[in-house]
Every structure is written in C-alpha cells, then in structure tokens.
Tab-separated table of C-alpha atoms and ligand atoms in Angstrom:
chain	number	residue	atom	x	y	z
A	26	MET	CA	121.661	83.476	84.975
A	27	SER	CA	124.832	84.088	86.960
A	28	ALA	CA	125.215	85.479	90.596
A	29	ALA	CA	127.952	88.075	89.486
A	30	GLU	CA	125.516	89.537	86.849
A	31	PRO	CA	124.634	93.248	87.728
A	32	VAL	CA	121.144	93.528	89.065
A	33	ASP	CA	118.482	96.196	88.699
A	34	LEU	CA	115.924	94.651	91.060
A	35	THR	CA	115.865	92.321	93.827
A	36	VAL	CA	113.151	89.445	94.051
A	37	ALA	CA	112.610	90.644	97.841
A	38	ASP	CA	111.314	93.915	96.371
A	39	LEU	CA	108.916	92.145	94.194
A	40	HIS	CA	105.533	90.491	95.214
A	41	PRO	CA	106.158	88.011	98.168
A	42	ALA	CA	104.664	85.214	96.146
A	43	LEU	CA	107.686	85.428	93.848
A	44	GLY	CA	110.245	82.801	94.931
A	45	ASP	CA	107.551	80.903	96.986
A	46	PRO	CA	107.823	77.248	96.217
A	47	ALA	CA	104.064	77.192	95.149
A	48	LEU	CA	105.166	79.416	92.153
A	49	THR	CA	108.497	77.785	91.461
A	50	SER	CA	107.206	74.345	91.512
A	51	MET	CA	105.813	73.917	87.968
A	52	ASN	CA	108.966	75.580	86.615
A	53	PHE	CA	111.035	73.248	88.470
A	54	LEU	CA	109.315	69.996	87.367
A	55	ASN	CA	109.211	71.350	83.763
A	56	GLU	CA	113.006	72.001	83.870
A	57	VAL	CA	113.787	68.704	85.070
A	58	SER	CA	111.955	66.948	82.343
A	59	GLU	CA	113.753	69.195	79.748
A	60	ARG	CA	117.138	68.497	81.145
A	61	TYR	CA	116.297	64.644	80.874
A	62	PRO	CA	114.416	64.452	77.699
A	63	ALA	CA	115.164	60.706	77.269
A	64	ALA	CA	113.671	59.767	80.534
A	65	VAL	CA	110.222	58.232	80.677
A	66	SER	CA	107.854	60.568	81.989
A	67	LEU	CA	105.224	59.171	84.684
A	68	ALA	CA	105.333	62.984	85.931
A	69	ALA	CA	103.123	64.840	83.403
A	70	GLY	CA	99.254	65.063	83.874
A	71	ARG	CA	98.847	66.110	80.280
A	72	PRO	CA	96.735	64.479	77.990
A	73	TYR	CA	97.690	61.788	75.496
A	74	GLU	CA	99.238	63.479	72.601
A	75	GLU	CA	98.478	60.811	69.835
A	76	PHE	CA	94.977	61.959	70.203
A	77	PHE	CA	95.688	65.552	68.994
A	78	ASP	CA	94.440	66.308	65.633
A	79	LEU	CA	95.175	69.540	63.752
A	80	ALA	CA	92.688	69.073	61.002
A	81	ALA	CA	89.817	68.468	63.739
A	82	VAL	CA	90.859	71.996	65.053
A	83	HIS	CA	89.846	73.516	61.690
A	84	ARG	CA	86.859	71.706	61.471
A	85	HIS	CA	85.721	72.537	64.905
A	86	LEU	CA	86.264	76.239	64.160
A	87	ASP	CA	84.235	75.816	60.959
A	88	THR	CA	81.389	73.931	62.859
A	89	PHE	CA	81.200	76.865	65.551
A	90	HIS	CA	81.223	79.375	62.808
A	91	ARG	CA	77.948	77.648	61.170
A	92	HIS	CA	76.401	77.520	64.408
A	93	LEU	CA	76.606	81.401	64.715
A	94	VAL	CA	75.308	81.641	61.362
A	95	ASP	CA	72.761	78.917	61.155
A	96	ASP	CA	71.516	78.531	64.663
A	97	LEU	CA	72.070	81.893	66.147
A	98	GLY	CA	71.241	83.756	63.059
A	99	HIS	CA	74.159	86.118	62.844
A	100	PRO	CA	74.706	87.687	59.557
A	101	PRO	CA	78.205	86.782	57.881
A	102	GLU	CA	79.900	89.902	59.068
A	103	GLN	CA	78.671	89.689	62.636
A	104	ALA	CA	79.761	86.108	62.751
A	105	ARG	CA	83.191	86.969	61.566
A	106	ARG	CA	83.365	89.722	64.304
A	107	VAL	CA	82.371	87.268	67.015
A	108	LEU	CA	85.300	85.031	65.982
A	109	LEU	CA	88.007	87.613	65.175
A	110	GLN	CA	87.356	90.924	67.220
A	111	TYR	CA	87.443	91.689	70.842
A	112	GLY	CA	84.649	90.102	72.527
A	113	ARG	CA	82.121	89.578	75.223
A	114	THR	CA	84.198	89.493	78.479
A	115	LYS	CA	82.201	86.457	80.038
A	116	GLY	CA	82.747	84.627	76.707
A	117	ILE	CA	81.101	83.211	73.451
A	118	VAL	CA	80.551	79.635	74.266
A	119	HIS	CA	78.685	80.086	77.592
A	120	HIS	CA	75.344	78.669	76.304
A	121	LEU	CA	77.158	75.627	74.944
A	122	ILE	CA	78.908	75.082	78.418
A	123	ALA	CA	75.484	75.231	80.092
A	124	ARG	CA	74.222	72.628	77.786
A	125	ASN	CA	77.132	70.359	78.326
A	126	LEU	CA	76.731	70.637	82.103
A	127	ALA	CA	73.088	69.889	81.540
A	128	VAL	CA	73.920	66.794	79.418
A	129	ASP	CA	76.718	65.226	81.152
A	130	GLU	CA	76.437	66.443	84.757
A	131	GLY	CA	72.443	67.082	85.144
A	132	ILE	CA	73.495	70.707	86.299
A	133	ALA	CA	71.099	73.379	85.505
A	134	VAL	CA	72.965	76.540	84.669
A	135	ASP	CA	71.695	79.984	83.491
A	136	PRO	CA	74.463	80.651	80.812
A	137	GLN	CA	74.709	84.284	82.397
A	138	ASP	CA	76.358	82.740	85.344
A	139	VAL	CA	79.155	81.360	83.101
A	140	VAL	CA	82.445	83.121	82.726
A	141	VAL	CA	84.706	81.459	80.001
A	142	THR	CA	88.447	81.800	81.205
A	143	VAL	CA	91.871	81.292	79.837
A	144	GLY	CA	92.087	77.821	81.286
A	145	CYS	CA	90.573	76.864	84.655
A	146	GLN	CA	93.874	78.585	86.151
A	147	GLU	CA	92.272	81.903	85.387
A	148	ALA	CA	89.049	80.970	86.892
A	149	MET	CA	90.605	80.090	89.989
A	150	PHE	CA	92.600	83.247	90.263
A	151	LEU	CA	89.453	85.391	89.310
A	152	VAL	CA	87.648	83.659	92.234
A	153	LEU	CA	90.171	83.875	94.831
A	154	ARG	CA	90.728	87.626	93.736
A	155	ALA	CA	87.110	88.474	94.261
A	156	LEU	CA	86.881	86.574	97.447
A	157	ARG	CA	90.020	87.951	99.275
A	158	ALA	CA	88.568	91.247	100.635
A	159	GLY	CA	90.799	91.758	103.580
A	160	PRO	CA	93.907	90.695	105.536
A	161	THR	CA	91.876	88.419	107.837
A	162	ASP	CA	90.490	86.256	104.889
A	163	VAL	CA	91.906	82.660	104.492
A	164	LEU	CA	91.034	79.664	102.117
A	165	LEU	CA	90.460	76.221	103.250
A	166	ALA	CA	91.865	73.563	100.781
A	167	VAL	CA	91.766	69.767	101.141
A	168	ALA	CA	95.397	68.594	101.413
A	169	PRO	CA	97.452	67.531	99.431
A	170	THR	CA	96.307	70.185	96.951
A	171	TYR	CA	96.652	71.237	93.430
A	172	VAL	CA	99.788	73.488	93.213
A	173	GLY	CA	98.049	75.937	90.868
A	174	LEU	CA	95.421	76.541	93.403
A	175	THR	CA	98.167	77.272	96.082
A	176	GLY	CA	100.116	79.548	93.570
A	177	ALA	CA	96.990	81.560	92.848
A	178	ALA	CA	96.166	81.973	96.576
A	179	ARG	CA	99.703	83.345	97.084
A	180	LEU	CA	99.277	85.974	94.390
A	181	VAL	CA	96.399	87.393	95.950
A	182	ASP	CA	97.844	87.378	99.425
A	183	LEU	CA	95.273	84.532	100.625
A	184	PRO	CA	96.618	82.182	103.068
A	185	VAL	CA	95.721	78.675	102.380
A	186	TRP	CA	94.679	76.519	105.576
A	187	PRO	CA	95.055	72.654	104.989
A	188	VAL	CA	91.979	70.446	105.645
A	189	ALA	CA	92.729	66.602	106.271
A	190	PRO	CA	91.571	64.557	103.604
A	191	GLY	CA	90.754	61.552	105.900
A	192	SER	CA	89.910	58.231	104.073
A	193	SER	CA	86.825	59.668	102.345
A	194	GLY	CA	88.584	62.634	100.338
A	195	VAL	CA	87.625	65.190	102.903
A	196	ASP	CA	87.548	64.793	106.748
A	197	LEU	CA	84.309	66.674	107.662
A	198	THR	CA	85.238	66.745	111.295
A	199	ASP	CA	88.647	68.234	110.550
A	200	LEU	CA	86.881	70.850	108.081
A	201	ALA	CA	84.477	72.038	110.834
A	202	ASP	CA	87.405	72.303	113.489
A	203	GLN	CA	89.538	74.206	110.943
A	204	LEU	CA	86.719	76.515	110.310
A	205	HIS	CA	86.109	77.032	113.998
A	206	ARG	CA	89.668	77.491	114.872
A	207	ALA	CA	90.112	80.231	112.059
A	208	ARG	CA	87.115	82.090	113.345
A	209	SER	CA	88.229	81.819	116.690
A	210	ALA	CA	91.509	83.445	115.839
A	211	GLY	CA	89.595	86.173	114.207
A	212	LEU	CA	89.903	84.944	110.545
A	213	ARG	CA	87.343	84.692	107.792
A	214	PRO	CA	87.403	81.529	105.985
A	215	ARG	CA	86.016	82.600	102.511
A	216	ALA	CA	85.705	79.095	101.010
A	217	CYS	CA	87.083	75.566	100.825
A	218	TYR	CA	88.562	74.219	97.617
A	219	LEU	CA	88.342	70.788	96.851
A	220	MET	CA	88.464	68.372	94.044
A	221	PRO	CA	85.657	65.729	94.562
A	222	ASP	CA	86.508	63.599	91.641
A	223	PHE	CA	89.906	61.907	91.201
A	224	ALA	CA	91.875	64.595	92.972
A	225	ASN	CA	95.232	66.058	91.448
A	226	PRO	CA	97.549	64.490	93.002
A	227	SER	CA	95.690	61.911	95.548
A	228	GLY	CA	93.509	60.308	93.011
A	229	VAL	CA	90.821	60.065	95.909
A	230	SER	CA	87.048	60.666	95.021
A	231	ILE	CA	84.453	61.687	97.535
A	232	ASP	CA	81.414	59.227	97.719
A	233	THR	CA	77.886	60.547	97.195
A	234	ALA	CA	76.973	60.341	100.999
A	235	HIS	CA	80.043	62.446	101.957
A	236	ARG	CA	79.268	64.968	99.229
A	237	ARG	CA	75.744	65.449	100.675
A	238	ARG	CA	77.116	65.827	104.233
A	239	LEU	CA	79.662	68.081	102.981
A	240	LEU	CA	76.923	70.299	101.399
A	241	GLU	CA	74.933	70.109	104.807
A	242	LEU	CA	78.079	71.282	106.741
A	243	ALA	CA	78.671	74.118	104.122
A	244	THR	CA	75.175	75.380	104.669
A	245	GLN	CA	75.308	75.100	108.318
A	246	GLU	CA	78.435	76.941	108.616
A	247	ASP	CA	77.599	79.238	105.642
A	248	LEU	CA	80.695	78.293	103.796
A	249	LEU	CA	81.318	78.417	99.816
A	250	LEU	CA	82.815	75.400	98.265
A	251	LEU	CA	85.108	75.748	95.278
A	252	GLU	CA	84.567	72.501	93.325
A	253	ASP	CA	87.257	71.874	90.632
A	254	ASN	CA	86.628	68.984	88.347
A	255	PRO	CA	88.919	68.541	85.243
A	256	TYR	CA	89.061	64.595	85.680
A	257	GLY	CA	85.360	63.498	86.336
A	258	LEU	CA	84.739	61.976	82.998
A	259	PHE	CA	87.640	59.743	83.219
A	260	HIS	CA	86.019	57.156	85.627
A	261	SER	CA	87.296	53.708	85.017
A	262	GLU	CA	84.638	51.712	86.671
A	263	ASP	CA	81.385	50.966	84.935
A	264	GLY	CA	78.085	52.442	86.075
A	265	PRO	CA	77.143	55.929	87.170
A	266	ARG	CA	79.444	58.395	88.311
A	267	PRO	CA	78.665	60.152	91.553
A	268	PRO	CA	76.874	63.663	91.072
A	269	THR	CA	78.903	66.728	91.169
A	270	LEU	CA	78.595	68.876	94.303
A	271	LYS	CA	77.227	71.497	91.748
A	272	ALA	CA	74.522	69.075	90.762
A	273	MET	CA	73.591	68.557	94.425
A	274	ASP	CA	73.582	72.149	95.120
A	275	SER	CA	70.244	73.666	95.949
A	276	GLY	CA	71.507	76.636	97.909
A	277	ARG	CA	74.101	78.151	95.613
A	278	ARG	CA	76.995	76.970	97.955
A	279	VAL	CA	79.078	75.692	95.141
A	280	VAL	CA	81.367	77.622	92.775
A	281	TYR	CA	82.028	75.245	89.739
A	282	LEU	CA	85.557	75.358	87.957
A	283	GLY	CA	85.715	73.693	84.901
A	284	SER	CA	88.709	73.021	82.360
A	285	PHE	CA	88.778	71.805	78.760
A	286	ALA	CA	92.448	70.974	78.934
A	287	LYS	CA	91.880	67.311	79.719
A	288	THR	CA	88.589	66.785	77.694
A	289	VAL	CA	89.322	68.632	74.573
A	290	LEU	CA	92.641	70.555	74.180
A	291	PRO	CA	95.141	71.919	76.689
A	292	GLY	CA	96.466	74.132	73.930
A	293	ALA	CA	93.236	76.076	73.578
A	294	ARG	CA	93.775	77.266	77.199
A	295	VAL	CA	89.992	77.436	77.826
A	296	GLY	CA	88.162	76.770	81.128
A	297	TYR	CA	85.272	78.358	82.927
A	298	VAL	CA	83.680	79.134	86.215
A	299	VAL	CA	80.028	78.771	87.037
A	300	ALA	CA	79.347	81.487	89.837
A	301	ASP	CA	75.616	81.761	90.296
A	302	GLN	CA	75.820	83.221	93.940
A	303	ARG	CA	73.863	86.374	94.233
A	304	VAL	CA	75.623	89.581	95.087
A	305	ALA	CA	74.086	92.646	96.593
A	306	LEU	CA	75.385	95.652	94.884
A	307	PRO	CA	75.736	99.089	96.506
A	308	ASP	CA	72.803	100.593	94.435
A	309	GLY	CA	70.491	98.023	95.769
A	310	ARG	CA	70.357	95.748	92.689
A	311	VAL	CA	71.444	92.121	92.865
A	312	GLY	CA	73.633	90.330	90.103
A	313	PRO	CA	75.519	87.117	89.851
A	314	LEU	CA	79.179	86.722	91.194
A	315	ALA	CA	79.907	85.814	87.616
A	316	ASP	CA	79.519	89.713	86.822
A	317	GLN	CA	81.905	90.550	89.494
A	318	LEU	CA	84.306	87.903	88.232
A	319	ALA	CA	84.041	89.352	84.635
A	320	MET	CA	84.873	92.734	85.870
A	321	ILE	CA	88.176	91.395	87.351
A	322	LYS	CA	88.714	89.317	84.061
A	323	SER	CA	88.400	92.422	81.989
A	324	MET	CA	91.338	93.889	83.541
A	325	VAL	CA	93.360	90.627	83.333
A	326	THR	CA	92.843	88.983	80.046
A	327	VAL	CA	90.209	91.073	78.626
A	328	ASN	CA	88.428	88.255	77.241
A	329	THR	CA	89.208	84.614	76.397
A	330	SER	CA	90.500	84.222	72.715
A	331	PRO	CA	87.226	83.833	70.706
A	332	ILE	CA	89.044	81.609	68.243
A	333	ALA	CA	90.100	79.206	71.050
A	334	GLN	CA	86.613	79.442	72.415
A	335	ALA	CA	85.291	78.450	68.955
A	336	VAL	CA	87.409	75.343	68.758
A	337	ILE	CA	86.100	74.109	72.056
A	338	GLY	CA	82.533	75.222	70.972
A	339	GLY	CA	82.675	73.160	67.839
A	340	ARG	CA	84.018	70.313	69.431
A	341	LEU	CA	80.983	70.470	71.820
A	342	LEU	CA	78.444	71.070	68.973
A	343	GLU	CA	79.946	67.835	67.149
A	344	HIS	CA	79.169	65.609	70.234
A	345	GLY	CA	75.788	66.935	71.004
A	346	CYS	CA	77.576	68.940	73.635
A	347	SER	CA	78.452	65.920	75.576
A	348	LEU	CA	82.185	65.603	76.534
A	349	VAL	CA	81.401	62.001	77.612
A	350	ALA	CA	80.303	61.077	74.116
A	351	ALA	CA	83.618	62.972	72.933
A	352	ASN	CA	85.921	61.371	75.212
A	353	THR	CA	85.093	57.659	74.890
A	354	ARG	CA	88.386	56.695	73.285
A	355	GLU	CA	90.184	58.863	75.802
A	356	ARG	CA	88.602	57.365	78.769
A	357	SER	CA	89.332	53.986	77.613
A	358	ALA	CA	93.048	54.572	77.024
A	359	TYR	CA	93.257	56.173	80.596
A	360	THR	CA	91.392	53.462	82.265
A	361	ARG	CA	93.592	50.809	80.383
A	362	ASN	CA	96.688	52.705	81.595
A	363	LEU	CA	95.657	53.280	85.222
A	364	ARG	CA	94.758	49.276	85.434
A	365	HIS	CA	98.222	48.661	83.675
A	366	LEU	CA	100.101	50.882	86.242
A	367	VAL	CA	98.500	49.399	89.210
A	368	ALA	CA	98.931	45.745	87.907
A	369	GLY	CA	102.539	46.713	87.085
A	370	LEU	CA	103.108	47.966	90.681
A	371	THR	CA	101.636	44.723	92.252
A	372	ARG	CA	103.777	42.664	89.880
A	373	ARG	CA	106.999	44.542	90.969
A	374	PHE	CA	106.198	44.862	94.821
A	375	PRO	CA	104.067	41.802	95.562
A	376	PRO	CA	102.133	41.934	98.694
A	377	GLY	CA	103.619	39.787	101.463
A	378	GLU	CA	107.179	40.040	100.289
A	379	ASP	CA	109.930	41.216	102.715
A	380	GLY	CA	112.231	43.998	102.045
A	381	ALA	CA	111.907	47.049	100.030
A	382	ALA	CA	108.698	45.648	98.728
A	383	ALA	CA	106.887	45.344	101.852
A	384	ALA	CA	106.911	48.972	102.697
A	385	VAL	CA	106.039	50.248	99.259
A	386	ARG	CA	102.136	51.016	98.984
A	387	TRP	CA	99.941	52.581	96.335
A	388	THR	CA	96.497	53.864	95.988
A	389	VAL	CA	94.248	52.550	93.451
A	390	PRO	CA	92.080	55.324	92.051
A	391	ALA	CA	88.623	54.528	90.455
A	392	GLY	CA	89.585	56.921	87.670
A	393	GLY	CA	91.503	60.061	86.498
A	394	PHE	CA	95.223	60.204	85.869
A	395	PHE	CA	97.031	59.816	89.350
A	396	VAL	CA	98.403	57.111	91.411
A	397	VAL	CA	100.312	57.912	94.696
A	398	VAL	CA	103.043	55.608	95.720
A	399	THR	CA	104.118	55.514	99.374
A	400	VAL	CA	107.954	54.572	99.786
A	401	PRO	CA	109.960	53.968	103.147
A	402	PHE	CA	111.940	57.150	102.467
A	403	PRO	CA	111.533	60.802	102.074
A	404	VAL	CA	111.117	61.884	98.553
A	405	ASP	CA	112.432	65.116	97.566
A	406	ASP	CA	113.671	67.151	94.341
A	407	ALA	CA	117.184	65.801	94.771
A	408	LEU	CA	115.894	62.446	94.580
A	409	LEU	CA	113.831	63.298	91.536
A	410	ASP	CA	116.892	64.627	89.868
A	411	ARG	CA	118.921	61.534	90.478
A	412	SER	CA	115.942	59.465	89.319
A	413	ALA	CA	116.021	61.328	86.080
A	414	ARG	CA	119.718	61.183	85.503
A	415	ASP	CA	120.788	57.792	86.670
A	416	TYR	CA	117.447	55.883	86.251
A	417	GLY	CA	115.808	57.685	83.372
A	418	VAL	CA	112.298	58.065	85.088
A	419	LEU	CA	110.415	61.019	86.050
A	420	TRP	CA	107.710	61.345	88.464
A	421	THR	CA	106.560	64.231	91.024
A	422	PRO	CA	107.461	64.406	94.462
A	423	MET	CA	104.107	64.560	96.590
A	424	ALA	CA	106.079	67.227	98.698
A	425	HIS	CA	105.036	69.636	95.961
A	426	PHE	CA	101.418	69.461	96.861
A	427	TYR	CA	101.713	70.291	100.602
A	428	ASP	CA	102.021	73.790	101.809
A	429	ASP	CA	104.808	73.184	104.110
A	430	SER	CA	108.403	71.918	103.988
A	431	LEU	CA	107.695	68.816	105.988
A	432	PRO	CA	109.314	65.493	104.336
A	433	VAL	CA	106.817	63.405	102.564
A	434	HIS	CA	107.320	59.805	101.799
A	435	ALA	CA	105.509	59.533	98.562
A	436	LEU	CA	105.465	60.303	94.843
A	437	ARG	CA	102.879	60.975	92.044
A	438	LEU	CA	102.714	58.709	89.235
A	439	SER	CA	100.633	59.896	86.135
A	440	VAL	CA	99.211	57.610	83.350
A	441	SER	CA	97.915	60.221	81.028
A	442	ALA	CA	100.730	60.992	78.554
A	443	VAL	CA	102.368	57.547	78.130
A	444	THR	CA	101.769	54.172	76.413
A	445	PRO	CA	101.502	50.810	78.506
A	446	GLU	CA	105.059	49.882	77.029
A	447	GLN	CA	106.360	53.306	78.619
A	448	ILE	CA	104.756	52.401	81.895
A	449	ASP	CA	106.398	49.134	81.897
A	450	VAL	CA	109.957	50.660	81.237
A	451	GLY	CA	109.091	53.592	83.730
A	452	LEU	CA	108.110	51.098	86.489
A	453	ASP	CA	111.213	48.958	85.924
A	454	ARG	CA	113.265	52.195	86.333
A	455	LEU	CA	111.314	53.066	89.372
A	456	ALA	CA	111.463	49.825	91.154
A	457	ALA	CA	115.446	49.863	90.536
A	458	LEU	CA	115.474	53.196	92.219
A	459	ILE	CA	113.317	52.364	95.067
A	460	THR	CA	115.167	49.013	95.655
A	461	ASP	CA	118.590	50.868	95.561
A	462	GLU	CA	117.295	53.694	97.734
A	463	VAL	CA	116.240	51.059	100.446
A	464	ALA	CA	119.553	49.189	100.242
A	465	ARG	CA	121.581	52.533	100.186
A	466	ARG	CA	119.900	53.580	103.409
A	467	ALA	CA	119.896	50.110	105.172
A	468	GLY	CA	123.776	49.890	104.459
B	12	PLP	C1	93.036	70.061	89.605
B	12	PLP	C2	93.279	70.962	88.527
B	12	PLP	N1	92.769	72.204	88.442
B	12	PLP	C3	93.080	72.968	87.451
B	12	PLP	C4	93.954	72.693	86.406
B	12	PLP	C5	94.465	73.594	85.404
B	12	PLP	O1	93.606	73.603	84.208
B	12	PLP	P1	93.728	74.453	83.022
B	12	PLP	O2	94.840	73.802	82.147
B	12	PLP	O3	92.348	74.440	82.277
B	12	PLP	O4	94.066	75.841	83.419
B	12	PLP	C6	94.639	71.384	86.589
B	12	PLP	C7	95.645	71.010	85.505
B	12	PLP	O5	96.458	70.132	85.618
B	12	PLP	C8	94.446	70.548	87.546
B	12	PLP	O6	95.019	69.388	87.669
C-alpha cells in the first residue's frame, strides 16, 4: 500500500475502532513473525502443531455422525441434514458441551443456556454487543487483558475500564473502587471480564478464597462477571484445580466463555458461551440471555459451521466428554515446556548476580502457556522488530495488553508452540538481546 495511491475512502470515515491499536495488535504481531520466518517464536499462543492429526478429524466427524444416528435416533437423511445444512443458531453440540462442563468442571448447565460460537472470540463479541445498550455503559476488565476482548469492546463502542490485578489476580478493593468511581461519574458498569485460570498474558491464577470473595462482591454490587477460561486444563501442578467461578456461581452472576482452540483444534474455530441469566421480555415472558445472544449471532455468523462442531463433538464423545482425559499428552508437554522455560531463565539470569541479570524478573505460573519477563528498559514494537531481525527471537511486548500508551518494561513468552530445544535457542537469543540492550543504555 503506497501513500500516493488514489483513495476512495479514508479510515477516519470508517468505524472509529479501525486503526485503534487494539485492532491492529494481532495483525502487527503476525506480520512481524511472517517477516522473520527463521526466528524462534516464543510469541505465539498457539497449540503445539505436532499434535495435529488430520486422520483424527475425519474420525471425529464419523463419531459424531454415528452419535446422531445411534444415540439421538436421527434417521440417516436427518443426520446428513444436521451436518451439512444451515442449522440451529445456538449450535448442535450444546448437549455435549453441557456434559463436558459437568464431567470436567462440575458445572451444571442446561444445554439450552449454551450458544456454540465461531471461536470464543465470537462469544465475547455477542456478549459485549448485548450488554452495550447505551453510551454510559462501560466494561471493567482486569489489566493486563486479552487484546481480543479489548478489540471486541471497541467494535461495540464499549469503553474498557482497567481493574488492578494486585497479587491475587484481581484486586477486589480496586474493583469496588472502580465500580463506585464509574457509577459516581454517571456510568453503568455492565460486567467485569477476567481470566481466573492462567490468564493471557499474565499467567496468574486466582485462588479459591479470592474467587469466593469476588463472587460475593459481584452479588453485593449487582455485577456480572465474564469468565474466560481457555487455559484452565493446563495446570502443571498435581492435585485438584480451583473450581471455576461458574462452578461456584449459585446466583447466575457468571457468564462463562469457552474455547476449543487450545483443547481440541484452533482451526475448527469453535467456542461457546454459557449465558443462563434470566432476561425479562417485553411480553412478560422470561428467557435465558443465551436466546438474546443467539438473536445477535443469527445476524453475524448465522450458525457455527456444523461440520466444525461435529469435529469437536466427535472428539468429546471419544473421550467420555472429558477434555481433561483428551489432553493428558498436551498437558504434560506444556508443563514440561513451562518448567523448562522457567529453569532456562533462572540459568541465564541467576539470582544474586550483578548487572543485567539483577534487574530481570519473571513470573512462575502454575500452568497455562505464558510467562512474563520484566526487564530494566521499556519494551516496544521497535525492540521486537530488532529482536526478530538481529537476534532471531520473537516474543510479545506486554504493552499490547494494556489499553493505554504508557511504556511497559515487560514482555510475554509463550511455551505452547515450541520444543524444549527451541526454548533453549530462543532464551539464548533473548538473553543476548537483554544483555546488549542493558549495555547500550548504560553506555
Ligand atoms: C484469553 C483468551 N480468550 C479467548 C481467546 C480466543 O479463543 P478462540 O480461538 O476460541 O476464538 C484466546 C486465544 O488466544 C485467549 O487467549
């Protein structure tokens, strides 16, 4: 694209979200990795591709087809129609998602309260579109936050108010303060978005006691919580996982957002939302929020590809609807990588050393894909570009996950799409970059 090209439109005349950093972030990061294909990528939060299996996709499809015929009693032509025709707006694997949530998370869900979506991204968009009713509405979100959430909020003209994470994953005092500040300013906080398990990008998880207090606060303040949980299954420590907020939610405070991108296949583009909140309708009837979301969905994507849903459904059926069972290999690979990365950082920046090493810190998450490294200089896109070009390593500037333009002295590393050997090479290159950058600034 050249500046001298004749133009037909200007971006200033399009939706104000276009050109906003929240929308350009993902493209920028993809472009950098395309420009430097030889660089080791500790940037991508994608699942490990060696586990992809095309033959299994065909088998899953067949498994789901047999389920339609044998378990649900569909005659052959109806089963074919379910898979190949336009379909139910709320989806065709809702009953299996409800079973999965019961088996893996202890969440009791009426399948009618589930909307199957085109990835979790569409689920976020539908929920934000529904909640944003007027110009005084705002969304609270624990910062740093997932850029896909910020971008979706921009597209529906919903300002995002950051809430401090504190050391627990959500600072409840700050959450209450932000709520009161917003309300005193005449604004209407519609919900608070958060990722209680191994958040993207921070890697932080909220402990059970804090989850309980968060739900109590949400009840006191009449606030909805949007719980996004793509990484919860990938805990690296033995023992039970903390319950999801939705599992603890006895008052329909929590809208639960799910993704099969990391637990089955990102290419299927299937996610879902559990929206059991009761909505009063103008004619006096009451229906689930899920039905309102489906109404929006019918005007956005019509329905989620039934073929893609069938692949997910087949995988669920083949593992007794347990994604925990389906992901034992994945979980152990991600755990191994996370430990390898943390040990590698410790070796390259030993505690107690002077110089560059002394000021480098990192998080040690109990699972998930992400580690945040804090360094003694601001980390921006120009540094990422130089890192890719001159050092051959990619990572994500943490500034992308904050909704302001303040400098951030941190970067995110991801362990999901690499081998331990690639982690070693990537960390050697990152350590060289950090050492050189510290020396450059000192000299
Ligand atoms: C926190 C979070 N939510 C949602 C998504 C998007 O999920 P999907 O691929 O199902 O749209 C991601 C993807 O990386 C994510 O990290």
